Coordinates of C-alpha atoms in Angstrom, one line a residue:
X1 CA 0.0 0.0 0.0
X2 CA 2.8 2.5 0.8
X3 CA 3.7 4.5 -2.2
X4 CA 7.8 4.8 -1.4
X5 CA 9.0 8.0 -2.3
X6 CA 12.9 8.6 -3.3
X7 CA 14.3 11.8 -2.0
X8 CA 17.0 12.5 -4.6
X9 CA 19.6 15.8 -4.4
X10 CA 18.8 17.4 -8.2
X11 CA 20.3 20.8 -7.4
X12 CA 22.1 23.1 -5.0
X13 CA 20.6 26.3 -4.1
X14 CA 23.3 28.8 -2.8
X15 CA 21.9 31.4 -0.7
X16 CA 24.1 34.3 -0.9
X17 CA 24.2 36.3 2.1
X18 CA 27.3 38.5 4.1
X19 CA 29.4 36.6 2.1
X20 CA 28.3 33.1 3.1
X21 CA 26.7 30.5 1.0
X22 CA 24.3 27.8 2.4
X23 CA 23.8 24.8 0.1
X24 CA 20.2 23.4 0.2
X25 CA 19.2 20.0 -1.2
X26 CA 16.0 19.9 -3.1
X27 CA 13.3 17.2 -4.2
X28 CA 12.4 16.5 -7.8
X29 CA 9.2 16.6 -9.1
X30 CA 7.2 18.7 -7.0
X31 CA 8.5 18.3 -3.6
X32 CA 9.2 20.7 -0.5
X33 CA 12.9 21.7 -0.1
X34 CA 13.9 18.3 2.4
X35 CA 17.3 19.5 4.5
X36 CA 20.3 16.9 4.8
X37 CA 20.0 13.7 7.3
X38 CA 22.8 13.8 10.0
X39 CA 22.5 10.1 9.3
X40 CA 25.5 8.8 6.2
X41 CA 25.5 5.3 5.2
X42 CA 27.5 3.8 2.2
X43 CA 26.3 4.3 -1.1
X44 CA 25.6 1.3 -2.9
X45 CA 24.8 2.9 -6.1
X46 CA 27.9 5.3 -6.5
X47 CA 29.9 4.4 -9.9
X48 CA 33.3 3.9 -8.3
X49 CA 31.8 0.8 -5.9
X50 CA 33.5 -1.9 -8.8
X51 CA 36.4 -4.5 -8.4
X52 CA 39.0 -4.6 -10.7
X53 CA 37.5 -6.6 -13.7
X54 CA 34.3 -3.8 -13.3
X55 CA 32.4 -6.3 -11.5
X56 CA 29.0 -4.4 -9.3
X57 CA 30.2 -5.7 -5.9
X58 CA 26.8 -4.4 -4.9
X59 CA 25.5 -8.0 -7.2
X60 CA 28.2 -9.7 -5.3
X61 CA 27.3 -9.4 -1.8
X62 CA 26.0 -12.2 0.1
X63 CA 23.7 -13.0 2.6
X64 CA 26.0 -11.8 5.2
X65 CA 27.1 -8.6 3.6
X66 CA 23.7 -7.5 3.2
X67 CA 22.9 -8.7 6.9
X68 CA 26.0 -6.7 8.3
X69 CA 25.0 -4.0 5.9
X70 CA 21.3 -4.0 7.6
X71 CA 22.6 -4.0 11.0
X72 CA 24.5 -0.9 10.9
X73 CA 21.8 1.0 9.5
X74 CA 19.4 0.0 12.1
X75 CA 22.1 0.5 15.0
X76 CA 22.7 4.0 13.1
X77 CA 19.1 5.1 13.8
X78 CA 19.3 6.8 17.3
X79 CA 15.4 7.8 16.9
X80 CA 12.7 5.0 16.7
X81 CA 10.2 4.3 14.2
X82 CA 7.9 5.2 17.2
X83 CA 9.9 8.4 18.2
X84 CA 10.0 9.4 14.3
X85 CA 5.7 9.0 13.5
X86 CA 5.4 11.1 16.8
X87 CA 7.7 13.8 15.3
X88 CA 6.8 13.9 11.9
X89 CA 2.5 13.9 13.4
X90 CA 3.7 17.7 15.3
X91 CA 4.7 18.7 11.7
X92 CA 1.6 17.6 9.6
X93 CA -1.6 16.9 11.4
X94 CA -2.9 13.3 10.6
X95 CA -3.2 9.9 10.6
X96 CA 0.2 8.1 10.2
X97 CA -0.4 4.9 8.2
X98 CA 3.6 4.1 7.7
X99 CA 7.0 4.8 8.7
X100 CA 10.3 3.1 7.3
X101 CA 13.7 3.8 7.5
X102 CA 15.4 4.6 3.9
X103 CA 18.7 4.9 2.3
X104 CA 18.3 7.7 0.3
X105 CA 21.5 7.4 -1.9
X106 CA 24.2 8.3 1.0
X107 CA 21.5 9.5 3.7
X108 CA 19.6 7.6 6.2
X109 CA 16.0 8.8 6.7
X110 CA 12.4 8.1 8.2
X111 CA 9.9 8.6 5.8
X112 CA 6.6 8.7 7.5
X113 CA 3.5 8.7 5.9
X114 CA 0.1 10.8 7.0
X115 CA -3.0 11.2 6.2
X116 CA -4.7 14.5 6.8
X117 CA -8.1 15.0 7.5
X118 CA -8.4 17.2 4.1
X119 CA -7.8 14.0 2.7
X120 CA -4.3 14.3 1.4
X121 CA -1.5 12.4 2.3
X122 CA 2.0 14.2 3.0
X123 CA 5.2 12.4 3.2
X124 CA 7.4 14.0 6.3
X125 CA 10.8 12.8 6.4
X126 CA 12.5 12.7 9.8
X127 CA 16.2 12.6 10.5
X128 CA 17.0 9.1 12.2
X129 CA 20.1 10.7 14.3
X130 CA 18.0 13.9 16.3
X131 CA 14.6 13.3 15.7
X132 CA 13.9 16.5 13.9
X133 CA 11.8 16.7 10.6
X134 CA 13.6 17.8 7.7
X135 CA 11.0 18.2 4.9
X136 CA 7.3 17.0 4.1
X137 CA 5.5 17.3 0.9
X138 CA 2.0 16.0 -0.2
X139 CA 1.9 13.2 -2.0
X140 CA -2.1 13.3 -3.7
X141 CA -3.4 10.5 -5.2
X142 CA -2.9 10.4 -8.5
X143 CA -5.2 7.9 -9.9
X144 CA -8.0 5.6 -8.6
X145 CA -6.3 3.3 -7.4
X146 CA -4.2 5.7 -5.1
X147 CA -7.5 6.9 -4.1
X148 CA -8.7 3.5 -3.3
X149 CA -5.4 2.8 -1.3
X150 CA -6.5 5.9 0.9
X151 CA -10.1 5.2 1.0
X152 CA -9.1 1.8 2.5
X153 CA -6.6 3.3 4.6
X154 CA -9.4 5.5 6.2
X155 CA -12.2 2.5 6.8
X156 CA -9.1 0.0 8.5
X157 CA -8.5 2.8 10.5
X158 CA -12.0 3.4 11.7
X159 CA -12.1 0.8 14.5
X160 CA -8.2 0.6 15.0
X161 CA -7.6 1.4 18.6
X162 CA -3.6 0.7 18.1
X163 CA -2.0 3.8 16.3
X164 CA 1.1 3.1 14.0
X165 CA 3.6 4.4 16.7
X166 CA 1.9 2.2 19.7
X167 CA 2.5 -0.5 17.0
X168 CA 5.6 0.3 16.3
X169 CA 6.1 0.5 19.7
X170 CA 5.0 -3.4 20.5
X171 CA 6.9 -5.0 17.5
X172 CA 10.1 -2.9 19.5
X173 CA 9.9 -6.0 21.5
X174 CA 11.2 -8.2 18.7
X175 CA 14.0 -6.3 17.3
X176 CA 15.1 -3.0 15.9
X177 CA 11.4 -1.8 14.1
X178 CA 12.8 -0.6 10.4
X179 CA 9.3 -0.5 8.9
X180 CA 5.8 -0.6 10.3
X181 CA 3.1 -0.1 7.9
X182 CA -1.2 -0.7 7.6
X183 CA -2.0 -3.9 6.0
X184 CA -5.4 -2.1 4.5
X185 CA -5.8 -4.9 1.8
X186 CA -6.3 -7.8 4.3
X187 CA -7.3 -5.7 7.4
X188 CA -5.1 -7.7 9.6
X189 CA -3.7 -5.3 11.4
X190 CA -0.1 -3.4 11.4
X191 CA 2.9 -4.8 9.2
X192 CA 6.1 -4.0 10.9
X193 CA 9.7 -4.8 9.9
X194 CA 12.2 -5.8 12.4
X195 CA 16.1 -5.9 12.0
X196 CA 18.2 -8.1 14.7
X197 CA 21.3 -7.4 16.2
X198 CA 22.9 -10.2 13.5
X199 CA 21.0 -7.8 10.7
X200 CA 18.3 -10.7 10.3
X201 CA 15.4 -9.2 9.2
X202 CA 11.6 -10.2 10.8
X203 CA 7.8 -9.9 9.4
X204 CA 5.4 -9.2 12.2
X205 CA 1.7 -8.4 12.3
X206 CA 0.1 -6.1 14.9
X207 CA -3.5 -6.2 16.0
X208 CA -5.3 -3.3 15.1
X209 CA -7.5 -3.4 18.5
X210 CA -5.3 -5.7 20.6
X211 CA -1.3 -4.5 19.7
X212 CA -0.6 -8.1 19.9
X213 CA 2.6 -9.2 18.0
X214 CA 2.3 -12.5 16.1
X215 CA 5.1 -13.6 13.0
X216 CA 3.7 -13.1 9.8
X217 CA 2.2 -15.8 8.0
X218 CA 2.3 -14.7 4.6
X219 CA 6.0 -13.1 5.2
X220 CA 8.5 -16.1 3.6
X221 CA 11.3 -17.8 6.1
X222 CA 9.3 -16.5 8.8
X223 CA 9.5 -19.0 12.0
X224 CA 6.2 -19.6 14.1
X225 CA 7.0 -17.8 17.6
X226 CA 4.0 -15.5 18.4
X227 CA 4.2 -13.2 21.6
X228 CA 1.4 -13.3 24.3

């Protein structure tokens, strides 16, 4: 259901003043200027990341890179998936339906998504190292089935009792929470991601009504352990 949106540096803005220029990274299409995460983690994507015989070593990472790779990312986040809907609900008014943690080329962000009781739904991205938000912009549904996505959104929510930080909150219990997000298409409750210390990555559903954590059936390689 989430519609993921890439935050990618297209220009520099100098803002001349005394002498003293202040670079600004902007959004493309028709996004709100978003300042720069405190948060770096490697670039995977930059052109120079080859071996000798021009090999991607991004395609050559195993199982272990990419766990040690997910690890450090979620030990680099200092604010919470909880910590980060809370902050990015005193900037836009709203519903929060999802949060995840992003590497946006060589920044680490939360992007947190809200719906507004106008009916939009913004995007606020939240800086994973101090908590504070660095940009929002609305992102309007662009065709029916956006609008569907929202409309469902809305009725799942209706009877929820569990907000997406409480759930976020609960699934804490099982690991570092990278992702939580509302399964509107089943109505089952809260999807949330979990990274271990090892970087292992877990599926979890939260109860809409309940906050009780079980592991997500539908999720692949997903054990059986369900928590009371």
């Amino acid at each position: 259901m989430k519609r993921n949106i890439v935050i990618a540096t297209i220009a520099a803005a100098a803002l001349v003043g005394g002498g003293t220029a202040t670079a600004l990274a902007v959004t493309g299409d028709d996004d709100a200027g978003v300042k720069q995460s405190s948060v770096r983690v490697a670039d995977d994507d930059r052109t120079d990341d080859r071996d000798d015989d021009g090999t991607d070593r991004a395609e050559d990472r195993d199982g272990t890179d990419d766990r040690a790779e997910n690890a450090a990312e979620a030990k680099a986040a200092k604010v919470t998936a909880a910590d980060a809907i809370t902050a990015a609900l005193k900037s836009v008014r709203g519903t929060a339906v999802s949060a995840e943690l992003d590497d946006e080329g060589s920044s680490l962000v939360w992007d947190v998504d809200v719906l507004t009781q106008g009916g939009n739904r913004h995007s606020v991205q939240v800086d994973p190292g101090n908590g504070k938000v660095l940009g929002s912009h609305a992102d309007t549904a662009d065709d029916a089935d956006d609008a569907a996505d929202d409309s469902r959104a809305r009725a799942a929510l209706k009877d929820a009792s569990v907000t997406a930080a409480e759930a976020a909150e609960a699934a804490a219990a099982k690991g570092t929470v990278v992702s939580v997000d509302l399964d509107d298409d089943r109505a089952a409750g809260w999807e949330a991601e979990t990274t271990g210390a090892d970087g292992t990555e877990r599926d979890w559903t939260v109860d809409l009504r309940t906050a009780k954590v079980t592991a997500d059936a539908s999720a692949p390689d997903t054990d059986t352990d369900t928590d009371d």
